[in-house]
Amino acid sequence: LVIADRGIRDVSDGAELLIALLKLIGSRCSVEDSLAVATHQLVRSHYGLDDNAIEVWQRCIERTRIRWGIDGPRRRRDGLDQPGLAAHTWWQGLERMLLGILLPDGTPEAALGGVVPLTGVDTADIESIAPLLSIVRVIDALDCLVNNDQSVGVWCDHFEQTLIQLIGDEAEELETVIYELDQLRRVATETKVPYHDIKTILITTLTAAVGHQPLRTGAITATSMIPLRAVPFRVICVAGFDEDVAETAASDHDNLVERQQLLGDSDPRVNLRRGFLDCVVSAQDQLIITCTGMSVSTNATLPLVTPLAEFIDFIGRHGVPLWDWNGEQFSNVEVFHPRHACSQRNFRVNEIRPDIIWSHDQKALHVATALGEPPHPIMAEPISAAPRTLIELSSLSAFLCDPLWPFVRETLAINPWRNDDVEIPATLPLMLSTYEQRELRDNYIQGYITSEKSEEFEESWTQAVRADGDVPIWGFGEAAIEEITGFAQAVVKQTDEDGLPLIKRQAERVRVEANDVQISGTLEFCQDDPMSLILLHPSAKNATQFRRSKYLALAQLLVAMVAGLPVKRAYVYSQHEKWSPGAVDDKGKPRKAVMVREVTLEDRINRQDSQHLIEKLCSLYQQAAVSAYSSFGKTAADFLTDPKKSRKSFSSFITYASYENSLEVVVHGRSPVFDDVFSDVKKQKAFFNKYLALTRFKPRTNIYSPE
């Protein structure tokens, strides 16, 4: 397959890099445009960058919240006249990365030059971040020149030197670019021109179609209609000749001639017909035209695009007969064939055209034959995985919350979290996402609790997050700061009143054994009350969010009892769902900031019972690790008692928006079938009878009561 109508950028990686560089320089320098240059294959090859280095870049860029602008003063050309505002710029982000490597992690506070070091950066990351620093420095040097007019020759020298710094002077891909720059130098004068003019000329040159089109290659040539005039071809196929092609798109540039059509101007509709006519007269043996004939939604016959309909009328007047199809008459040259190449109609005589089999694709025939067989239930087969010898408490609690967790997260090693590759906008953030605020809050609470001088810590932390852009600027982040600091004060006060001061919280590592499986984890309790576990989970605001915390508390209580610890209860401290600074209830009273939930075991459960329960849970965990057991919300519970109701629960669960983020969608896809998921009735009931009995709490309480 040969592709014609391609510009220089399509056949030269060096030209592609230069175009990306020209678009970046003088712009807002967004993350997407900057990485288009920094991660170009030529740049990566020159600096020896691998995928791990790019991952380090992306992680650090996200954590430093770089948005746009190389530095504060240069934002003025885009309308932001605040040179002292360095938040979310490239240089501030890079300085934070470097200081984070050089300085040890500690309390967030301004260091050298008022820059707050980025925490959690390893010294080994310097090998990845150093090339990014060099690349940004090269881009910065060229970007500083855009405000001054230069002669064309000087501009070309700057571009050439910048490319050499980015990809080296021995790169073969530079030849095409240097040739184009030399051509521009040769015809230019010493008149100084602005950067925008030279940028427009170069981009137009590098994106324009080359003069010689490879049409006589003997291969299939994909091209536009432009080069077909007076060039004979044996077979021509006009692909996708639909309404979208014939529509006159609205002009999005400053060409006033195209914006306003006057008498005597070129008509796009006439140009389309002329191009189509060139295709018709250039075909020597056969002309094939494809278009969408049936509506995808209604399966109704769609009208042909106007030039094609006129062509059908023309050949009809010159002797082409009509034929009947679905009660309508069509020209004998019109063929209605299935949209899919694997349709069985393509391989039957008289289905598409009289006396012939339409398709000759053997691979498509094989697929069509297989599709004609009765469907087999799609059921995840057991995987012969080695039995677990060690289960972490966090894994056990995740299994108690969702039986699919061991199969998806451990056996398949799939992390279902995804951000759908959201593009980082080139704007200043004026609000925090839920994830960003949660990270800020958790880090602040940890530092606030351990700080000897809480007021000084609060002040230094507030100044740091304002300076480094962790909270929105211009006062938009003050509400988040007030909420985070207010909750920290409230939870410390609440735990002190409960006799469980967080400052005296200590962690103890425990390990117990059940059925040759060791369960290991960390328990946190107060020195003043060894009978109470403390779980500080601010995000567990509503019942759904609290569910994971509740099962973690349950797992810790069972393991603590097996280990012989005198633990009787677990307190979960979280932020109240309806609280915010200054919020009041219906009676005008201030709402409580902290919600305390107590999780306990039923009084009848002793150490021996806990041992048996842990053994049964570990046995179920091993089963769930080798075969998928999907609960689909309440479907599994209803499946044991009311099969008809379980089908309704199943249908409801897969229609919720949250299904896209569930583990079930990883295993069964977006359109699961109830009979396929629960095809092995005996096996499913045997598992879920035990699972639901072992994970049962008393209704509307947090008291664990297994059956």
XYZ file of C-alpha atoms in Angstrom:
707
model
C 0.000 0.000 0.000
C 1.452 3.337 -1.077
C 0.091 6.557 0.410
C 0.198 9.701 -1.695
C -0.698 13.304 -0.781
C 1.662 13.259 2.175
C 3.594 16.290 3.289
C 7.240 16.371 4.327
C 6.233 15.907 7.975
C 4.654 12.564 7.077
C 7.862 11.138 5.647
C 10.453 12.852 7.859
C 10.664 12.468 11.635
C 12.906 15.532 11.775
C 10.260 17.665 10.065
C 7.643 16.297 12.443
C 9.802 17.318 15.421
C 10.398 20.801 13.999
C 6.664 21.354 13.539
C 6.014 20.289 17.149
C 8.774 22.651 18.288
C 7.413 25.579 16.256
C 3.936 25.074 17.714
C 5.353 24.921 21.243
C 7.556 28.005 21.107
C 5.646 31.184 21.863
C 2.589 29.238 23.072
C 1.323 28.573 26.592
C 3.721 25.593 26.767
C 1.070 23.170 27.949
C 2.033 19.750 29.267
C 0.742 18.018 26.131
C 2.627 20.273 23.689
C 5.820 20.208 25.753
C 5.832 16.426 26.054
C 5.162 16.152 22.310
C 8.675 17.560 21.859
C 10.340 16.006 24.904
C 9.030 12.492 24.208
C 9.532 12.542 20.432
C 11.280 9.382 19.300
C 14.325 11.328 18.033
C 14.707 13.157 21.348
C 14.248 9.942 23.310
C 16.871 8.212 21.209
C 19.384 11.054 21.669
C 18.954 11.204 25.456
C 18.578 7.437 25.893
C 15.128 7.681 27.466
C 13.075 4.550 28.100
C 9.456 4.098 29.176
C 10.436 4.091 32.862
C 11.960 7.563 32.536
C 8.816 8.885 30.852
C 6.717 7.389 33.663
C 8.866 9.258 36.211
C 8.274 12.486 34.264
C 4.530 12.005 34.149
C 4.330 11.119 37.831
C 6.367 14.151 38.903
C 4.509 16.486 36.519
C 1.204 15.339 37.974
C 2.394 15.730 41.570
C 3.907 19.181 41.010
C 0.721 20.180 39.149
C 2.486 21.778 36.193
C -0.106 23.365 33.913
C 1.289 26.015 31.577
C 3.970 28.647 31.191
C 7.743 28.200 31.370
C 7.948 30.815 34.124
C 5.819 33.528 35.707
C 6.965 36.618 33.729
C 6.454 34.936 30.345
C 2.773 34.381 31.073
C 2.265 38.084 30.427
C 2.148 37.523 26.657
C -0.916 35.294 27.228
C -2.712 37.879 29.351
C -1.644 36.892 32.896
C 0.331 39.908 34.106
C 1.531 38.528 37.447
C 5.282 37.897 37.101
C 5.574 36.886 40.748
C 3.112 34.008 40.333
C 5.292 30.964 39.620
C 2.777 28.296 40.624
C 2.087 25.608 37.992
C 4.996 26.687 35.730
C 7.624 24.377 34.284
C 10.576 25.908 36.098
C 8.883 25.831 39.484
C 7.913 22.199 38.952
C 11.449 21.217 37.922
C 12.967 23.068 40.872
C 10.623 21.229 43.223
C 11.663 17.898 41.697
C 15.386 18.645 42.061
C 15.064 19.927 45.633
C 13.009 16.861 46.486
C 15.897 14.676 45.327
C 18.551 16.659 47.188
C 16.718 17.282 50.476
C 15.280 14.636 52.828
C 11.517 14.332 53.163
C 10.029 16.341 55.984
C 7.438 18.946 56.818
C 6.418 20.844 53.654
C 8.050 24.245 53.905
C 9.752 26.683 51.564
C 13.460 26.013 51.087
C 15.889 27.598 48.626
C 14.357 30.566 46.827
C 10.982 29.963 48.431
C 10.528 26.657 46.566
C 8.832 23.795 48.416
C 10.651 20.471 47.757
C 8.604 17.659 46.263
C 8.337 14.780 48.712
C 8.581 11.122 47.810
C 11.215 11.576 45.079
C 14.025 9.018 45.118
C 17.653 9.877 44.419
C 17.604 7.293 41.614
C 15.083 9.488 39.780
C 17.800 12.067 39.051
C 18.820 10.017 35.991
C 15.314 10.435 34.583
C 14.678 14.047 35.609
C 18.061 15.419 34.452
C 17.277 14.900 30.722
C 13.913 16.637 31.173
C 15.737 19.581 32.744
C 18.119 19.755 29.762
C 15.274 19.593 27.243
C 13.279 22.338 28.982
C 16.417 24.496 29.115
C 16.826 24.172 25.331
C 13.159 25.027 24.768
C 13.444 27.931 27.197
C 16.397 29.442 25.320
C 14.492 29.443 22.025
C 11.262 30.650 23.633
C 13.053 33.738 24.987
C 13.657 34.940 21.404
C 10.059 35.045 20.160
C 9.390 38.596 21.330
C 12.208 40.045 19.169
C 12.086 40.303 15.388
C 14.940 38.561 13.559
C 15.939 38.081 9.963
C 14.880 34.846 8.293
C 18.469 33.611 8.229
C 18.918 34.209 11.956
C 15.634 32.447 12.727
C 16.720 29.449 10.668
C 20.047 29.364 12.525
C 18.225 29.305 15.874
C 15.941 26.485 14.748
C 18.832 24.434 13.420
C 20.895 24.854 16.594
C 17.904 23.943 18.759
C 17.295 20.749 16.795
C 20.975 19.832 17.048
C 20.827 20.245 20.826
C 17.707 18.079 21.011
C 18.693 15.200 18.718
C 22.429 15.646 17.994
C 24.268 16.808 14.885
C 24.744 13.323 13.431
C 21.084 12.387 13.138
C 20.181 11.465 9.566
C 16.674 12.821 10.103
C 18.106 16.365 10.124
C 18.941 16.311 6.418
C 15.421 17.033 5.188
C 14.887 19.784 7.759
C 18.229 21.471 7.082
C 17.518 21.341 3.351
C 14.205 23.166 3.856
C 15.870 25.728 6.130
C 18.604 26.303 3.531
C 15.973 26.809 0.848
C 14.349 29.450 3.013
C 17.688 31.133 3.736
C 18.520 31.267 0.018
C 15.461 33.307 -0.957
C 15.266 35.459 2.176
C 16.468 39.019 2.740
C 17.905 40.696 5.813
C 14.543 42.206 6.716
C 13.579 41.371 10.283
C 10.336 39.470 10.656
C 8.346 38.387 13.734
C 8.372 34.790 14.901
C 4.742 34.236 13.916
C 5.537 34.895 10.236
C 8.489 32.517 10.017
C 6.527 29.909 11.977
C 3.593 30.126 9.543
C 5.856 29.836 6.484
C 7.742 26.820 7.812
C 4.682 24.921 9.016
C 2.933 25.537 5.685
C 5.988 24.287 3.807
C 6.477 21.196 5.942
C 2.807 20.193 5.913
C 2.134 20.859 2.213
C 1.889 17.880 -0.109
C 5.100 17.220 -1.994
C 5.105 17.938 -5.727
C 5.780 14.411 -7.025
C 3.092 11.878 -6.199
C 4.010 8.146 -6.267
C 1.106 7.086 -8.475
C 2.701 4.632 -10.934
C 4.148 2.190 -8.416
C 2.190 -0.921 -9.345
C 0.851 -1.077 -5.791
C -2.448 0.040 -4.297
C -2.219 3.807 -3.877
C -4.253 5.661 -1.252
C -4.675 9.284 -2.238
C -7.130 12.142 -2.462
C -8.999 13.057 -5.627
C -6.559 15.852 -6.502
C -3.804 13.928 -8.359
C -6.197 11.704 -10.329
C -6.894 14.183 -13.112
C -5.776 12.766 -16.495
C -3.943 9.859 -14.815
C -5.287 6.462 -15.981
C -5.790 3.654 -13.466
C -7.146 0.173 -14.095
C -9.332 0.196 -10.963
C -10.367 3.166 -8.873
C -12.225 2.877 -5.561
C -13.837 5.945 -4.019
C -14.149 4.922 -0.362
C -16.645 6.477 2.041
C -18.408 8.834 -0.383
C -21.015 9.926 2.194
C -22.743 13.085 3.328
C -19.817 14.029 5.575
C -17.582 14.359 2.511
C -19.994 16.585 0.620
C -20.766 18.919 3.518
C -19.103 22.311 3.374
C -17.269 22.659 6.657
C -17.313 26.029 8.370
C -13.992 27.835 8.045
C -12.141 28.178 11.353
C -9.359 30.494 10.191
C -8.971 34.103 9.036
C -9.308 33.535 5.286
C -12.015 36.075 4.469
C -12.375 34.753 0.911
C -13.503 31.365 2.222
C -15.669 32.883 4.936
C -17.806 34.858 2.463
C -18.677 33.317 -0.907
C -19.273 35.916 -3.648
C -20.199 35.659 -7.313
C -17.257 34.287 -9.257
C -15.605 32.593 -6.272
C -14.712 28.935 -6.359
C -17.634 26.772 -5.219
C -16.665 23.777 -2.999
C -19.657 21.823 -4.332
C -18.470 22.269 -7.906
C -14.944 21.248 -6.894
C -16.307 18.077 -5.315
C -18.201 17.155 -8.485
C -15.135 17.914 -10.607
C -12.970 15.663 -8.442
C -15.542 12.885 -8.614
C -15.705 13.242 -12.405
C -11.914 12.922 -12.575
C -12.193 9.620 -10.702
C -14.843 8.360 -13.113
C -12.954 9.177 -16.307
C -9.606 7.938 -14.931
C -10.884 4.393 -14.266
C -10.022 2.117 -17.209
C -11.435 -1.270 -16.121
C -13.630 -0.756 -13.084
C -14.969 1.979 -10.804
C -15.979 1.065 -7.241
C -17.758 3.530 -4.965
C -18.507 2.679 -1.336
C -20.853 4.512 0.980
C -23.066 3.877 3.986
C -26.320 2.488 2.626
C -28.242 1.631 5.791
C -28.799 3.508 9.034
C -26.971 1.963 11.970
C -29.803 2.796 14.380
C -32.940 2.086 12.279
C -31.576 -0.069 9.421
C -33.468 2.177 7.000
C -32.080 2.864 3.528
C -30.124 6.116 3.449
C -30.249 8.495 0.469
C -27.095 8.829 -1.603
C -24.983 11.945 -1.409
C -26.091 14.435 -4.096
C -23.162 14.039 -6.569
C -23.484 10.254 -6.397
C -27.276 10.382 -6.801
C -26.834 12.576 -9.885
C -24.334 10.050 -11.263
C -26.829 7.183 -10.740
C -29.520 9.187 -12.553
C -27.090 9.843 -15.412
C -26.221 6.178 -15.993
C -29.916 5.266 -15.656
C -30.752 7.583 -18.541
C -28.084 5.790 -20.583
C -29.457 2.274 -20.279
C -28.561 0.861 -16.837
C -31.666 -1.084 -15.677
C -33.316 -1.083 -12.249
C -33.798 -3.949 -9.792
C -36.050 -4.527 -6.772
C -34.678 -4.852 -3.247
C -36.766 -4.761 -0.053
C -39.734 -3.368 -1.950
C -37.782 -0.478 -3.499
C -36.169 0.035 -6.882
C -32.467 0.701 -7.226
C -29.984 0.965 -10.057
C -28.433 -2.323 -11.137
C -24.974 -1.006 -10.207
C -25.986 -0.571 -6.564
C -25.003 -3.477 -4.319
C -26.286 -3.818 -0.750
C -23.882 -6.005 1.196
C -23.471 -6.576 4.958
C -21.491 -4.075 6.964
C -19.315 -6.834 8.464
C -16.941 -8.905 6.348
C -17.713 -11.985 8.472
C -21.453 -12.001 7.771
C -22.716 -15.384 6.584
C -24.679 -13.700 3.756
C -21.376 -12.924 2.037
C -20.755 -16.652 1.460
C -24.148 -17.773 0.119
C -25.155 -17.893 -3.537
C -27.744 -15.285 -4.620
C -27.626 -13.503 -1.256
C -25.854 -10.377 -2.507
C -25.692 -10.707 -6.310
C -27.412 -13.233 -8.634
C -25.632 -16.547 -9.224
C -22.445 -15.624 -7.357
C -20.881 -15.807 -3.905
C -20.026 -12.258 -2.924
C -16.898 -12.717 -0.761
C -13.724 -14.688 -1.472
C -12.016 -14.035 1.883
C -11.101 -17.434 3.359
C -10.311 -16.018 6.800
C -13.657 -14.229 6.949
C -15.350 -17.491 5.883
C -13.671 -19.324 8.753
C -14.878 -16.683 11.233
C -18.405 -16.719 9.766
C -18.547 -20.500 10.154
C -17.427 -20.263 13.765
C -19.959 -17.518 14.482
C -22.727 -19.775 13.210
C -22.102 -22.372 15.896
C -24.139 -22.348 19.136
C -22.536 -19.998 21.674
C -20.710 -21.500 24.611
C -21.108 -20.065 28.119
C -18.357 -17.604 28.922
C -17.214 -18.703 32.335
C -13.852 -17.985 33.835
C -12.115 -21.329 34.116
C -10.229 -22.161 37.308
C -6.585 -21.188 37.177
C -4.021 -23.612 38.525
C -2.301 -21.127 40.786
C -0.054 -22.026 43.682
C -1.878 -21.803 47.019
C -1.160 -18.699 49.061
C 1.190 -19.091 52.003
C 0.918 -15.454 53.128
C -2.128 -13.187 53.107
C -1.903 -9.559 54.144
C -4.617 -8.149 56.382
C -5.412 -5.527 53.750
C -5.919 -8.277 51.140
C -8.149 -10.292 53.462
C -10.314 -7.252 54.215
C -10.568 -6.449 50.494
C -11.773 -10.029 49.920
C -14.393 -9.644 52.650
C -15.622 -6.550 50.838
C -15.523 -8.047 47.313
C -14.973 -11.771 46.561
C -13.492 -10.939 43.149
C -10.521 -9.118 44.669
C -8.078 -12.088 44.959
C -8.795 -13.267 41.418
C -8.446 -9.872 39.721
C -5.801 -8.128 41.816
C -3.555 -11.051 42.747
C -4.033 -13.910 40.279
C -4.565 -11.762 37.179
C -2.491 -8.883 38.611
C -4.867 -6.312 37.104
C -5.244 -2.883 38.635
C -8.715 -1.683 37.581
C -7.977 1.935 38.416
C -7.726 4.163 35.369
C -7.901 7.859 34.684
C -8.863 7.422 31.015
C -5.755 9.355 29.964
C -7.279 12.708 30.836
C -5.355 15.503 29.165
C -3.787 17.998 31.584
C -5.402 21.349 30.701
C -3.254 24.410 30.034
C -5.180 26.432 32.613
C -4.655 27.333 36.236
C -6.673 24.939 38.446
C -9.258 26.735 40.540
C -10.550 23.680 42.399
C -9.192 20.452 43.866
C -10.266 17.011 42.764
C -11.470 14.549 45.395
C -8.222 12.600 45.100
C -6.033 15.710 45.438
C -7.893 16.954 48.507
C -7.749 13.496 50.096
C -3.972 13.337 49.600
C -3.514 16.818 51.066
C -5.729 16.027 54.043
C -4.110 12.703 54.898
C -0.588 14.140 54.683
C -1.552 17.145 56.774
C -3.249 15.087 59.492
C -0.218 12.826 59.797
C 2.101 15.804 60.208
C -0.309 17.659 62.482
C -0.602 14.734 64.891
C 3.137 14.187 65.212
C 4.038 17.870 65.390
C 5.031 19.221 68.784
C 3.872 22.730 67.864
C 0.642 22.287 65.971
C -0.018 25.992 65.389
C 3.403 26.564 63.843
C 2.988 23.436 61.716
C -0.404 24.639 60.470
C 1.018 28.030 59.517
C 4.068 26.620 57.707
C 1.965 24.000 55.911
C -0.552 26.627 54.778
C 2.208 28.836 53.395
C 3.829 25.865 51.653
C 0.701 24.628 49.848
C -0.089 28.159 48.717
C 3.433 28.680 47.403
C 3.794 25.413 45.509
C 0.297 25.450 43.999
C -1.017 22.404 45.849
C -4.166 24.436 46.488
C -5.789 26.768 43.937
C -4.440 30.311 43.802
C -6.184 33.666 44.277
C -8.138 32.486 47.284
C -9.920 29.623 45.525
C -8.104 27.133 47.755
C -8.890 28.774 51.083
C -12.031 26.689 51.605
C -10.025 23.481 51.144
C -7.346 24.679 53.575
C -9.982 25.598 56.139
C -11.727 22.233 55.772
C -8.507 20.216 56.081
C -7.153 22.103 59.084
C -10.586 22.248 60.725
C -11.118 18.493 60.483
C -7.629 17.778 61.817
C -8.307 19.898 64.886
C -11.728 18.301 65.357
C -10.509 14.697 65.096
C -7.652 15.313 67.527
C -10.098 16.874 69.972
C -12.604 14.017 69.518
C -10.032 11.279 70.123
C -8.775 13.100 73.211
C -12.333 13.214 74.575
C -12.742 9.483 73.835
C -9.591 8.674 75.780
C -7.796 7.583 72.602
C -5.365 10.439 71.895
C -3.838 10.076 68.456
C -0.485 11.276 69.725
C -0.283 8.065 71.760
C -1.299 5.859 68.864
C 1.153 3.035 68.248
C 1.423 0.323 65.625
C 2.055 -3.341 66.315
C 2.875 -5.953 63.715
C 0.998 -9.244 64.142
C 1.254 -12.591 62.388
C -1.010 -15.608 62.875
C -1.313 -18.959 61.095
C -4.393 -20.751 59.785
C -4.426 -23.826 57.528
C -0.719 -23.429 56.703
C -1.371 -19.837 55.689
C 0.175 -16.924 57.550
C -1.852 -13.743 57.958
C 0.205 -10.647 58.574
C -0.694 -7.041 59.175
C -0.369 -3.958 61.331
C -2.737 -3.012 64.147
C -2.993 0.500 65.564
C -4.229 1.103 69.089
C -3.790 3.661 71.828
C -1.275 3.160 74.623
C -3.924 4.253 77.126
C -6.467 1.673 75.908
C -4.999 -1.566 74.490
C -8.530 -2.975 74.105
C -9.458 -0.534 71.317
C -8.151 -0.342 67.779
C -8.026 3.037 66.032
C -8.749 3.417 62.321
C -8.409 6.980 61.067
C -10.273 6.941 57.737
C -11.492 10.488 56.958
C -12.853 9.444 53.544
C -15.311 6.882 54.972
C -18.136 9.417 54.994
C -21.151 7.465 53.748
C -22.217 3.836 54.094
C -20.623 2.753 50.819
C -17.273 4.323 51.663
C -17.419 2.955 55.215
C -17.899 -0.613 53.973
C -14.187 -1.146 53.239
C -13.238 0.353 56.617
C -15.751 -1.874 58.399
C -14.340 -5.063 56.899
C -10.777 -3.947 57.615
C -11.772 -3.431 61.249
C -13.374 -6.897 61.257
C -10.243 -8.567 59.872
C -8.084 -6.790 62.442
C -10.364 -7.799 65.314
C -10.353 -11.474 64.297
C -6.578 -11.577 63.848
C -6.007 -9.728 67.128
C -8.153 -12.243 69.010
C -6.331 -15.198 67.392
C -3.013 -13.576 68.349
C -4.141 -13.382 71.974
C -4.334 -9.599 72.149
C -6.923 -8.090 74.534
C -8.642 -6.144 71.730
C -12.443 -5.932 71.970
C -13.474 -3.156 69.598
C -12.351 -0.944 66.737
C -13.185 2.740 66.390
C -13.364 4.211 62.889
C -12.960 8.001 62.786
C -14.115 9.714 59.609
C -15.302 13.094 58.404
C -19.034 13.669 58.681
C -20.679 13.626 55.276
C -22.663 16.842 55.824
C -19.923 18.776 57.608
C -18.028 21.709 56.212
C -16.542 24.725 58.016
C -19.419 26.791 59.353
C -22.133 24.260 58.425
C -25.211 24.131 60.685
C -28.125 21.712 60.972
C -31.857 22.441 60.670
C -31.904 23.813 64.207
C -29.053 26.218 63.567
C -26.527 24.244 65.592
C -23.001 23.638 64.229
C -22.646 20.231 62.604
C -20.179 17.766 64.045
C -17.058 17.400 61.955
C -16.119 13.904 63.129
C -18.166 10.739 62.873
C -17.210 7.815 65.134
C -18.303 4.251 64.374
C -17.613 1.302 66.649
C -17.082 -2.157 65.118
C -17.243 -5.170 67.453
C -17.524 -8.943 67.415
C -20.525 -10.716 68.861
C -20.025 -11.559 72.543
C -20.221 -15.296 71.884
C -17.098 -15.273 69.668
C -14.008 -16.392 71.590
C -10.416 -17.029 70.544
C -11.127 -20.566 69.329
C -14.104 -19.361 67.289
C -11.942 -16.648 65.759
C -9.363 -19.257 64.777
C -12.032 -21.342 63.018
C -13.455 -18.264 61.289
C -10.017 -17.230 60.036
C -9.385 -20.757 58.738
C -12.690 -20.786 56.843
C -12.031 -17.333 55.395
C -8.549 -18.374 54.247
C -10.023 -21.462 52.590
C -12.557 -19.325 50.716
C -9.790 -16.864 49.843
C -7.830 -19.679 48.195
C -10.910 -20.671 46.168
C -11.581 -17.093 45.105
C -7.973 -16.713 43.966
C -8.269 -19.483 41.350
C -11.817 -18.900 40.081
C -13.943 -15.801 39.584
C -16.848 -15.464 42.020
C -18.751 -12.318 41.132
C -21.335 -10.938 43.533
C -22.751 -8.181 41.247
C -23.969 -6.224 44.247
C -26.907 -8.034 45.872
C -27.260 -10.504 42.991
C -25.312 -13.322 44.656
C -27.332 -13.040 47.879
C -30.620 -13.043 45.965
C -29.370 -15.933 43.823
C -29.372 -18.183 46.899
C -32.981 -17.444 47.869
C -34.892 -15.952 44.922
C -33.490 -16.589 41.403
C -36.101 -14.339 39.787
C -35.195 -11.431 42.040
C -31.488 -12.038 41.424
C -31.969 -11.408 37.707
C -33.498 -8.000 38.483
C -30.631 -7.214 40.856
C -28.178 -8.244 38.145
C -29.815 -5.995 35.542
C -29.884 -3.059 37.940
C -26.232 -3.463 38.922
C -24.866 -3.449 35.377
C -26.868 -0.330 34.474
C -25.318 1.778 37.246
C -22.517 4.132 36.241
C -20.387 2.627 39.023
C -20.317 -0.693 37.141
C -17.609 0.743 34.869
C -15.284 0.952 37.884
C -16.161 -2.438 39.369
C -14.081 -5.600 39.323
C -16.958 -7.382 37.577
C -16.435 -5.357 34.401
C -12.813 -6.524 34.292
C -13.827 -10.197 34.299
C -17.158 -10.189 32.439
C -16.985 -7.096 30.242
C -19.490 -4.297 29.746
C -22.353 -6.547 28.609
C -22.406 -9.605 30.880
C -25.103 -12.277 30.596
C -26.669 -13.603 33.799
C -26.824 -17.217 32.616
C -23.152 -17.133 31.655
C -21.988 -15.634 34.943
C -24.014 -18.044 37.096
C -23.934 -21.045 34.750
C -22.459 -23.409 37.363
C -25.290 -23.112 39.872
C -24.000 -25.736 42.284
C -20.515 -24.277 42.458
C -21.717 -20.688 42.851
C -24.186 -21.562 45.597
C -21.618 -23.634 47.497
C -19.216 -20.696 47.582
C -21.636 -17.863 48.308
C -23.491 -19.796 51.025
C -20.250 -19.903 53.001
C -19.077 -16.435 51.971
C -22.263 -14.607 52.953
C -22.462 -16.516 56.236
C -18.878 -15.577 57.159
C -19.199 -11.888 56.233
C -22.511 -11.204 57.966
C -23.137 -8.278 60.310
C -26.292 -7.821 62.313
C -28.757 -5.710 60.309
C -28.271 -1.955 60.720
C -25.387 -2.460 63.175
C -21.617 -2.809 63.090
C -21.655 -6.007 65.167
C -20.115 -9.019 63.419
C -22.442 -12.007 63.686
C -21.475 -14.935 61.415
C -23.994 -17.681 60.837
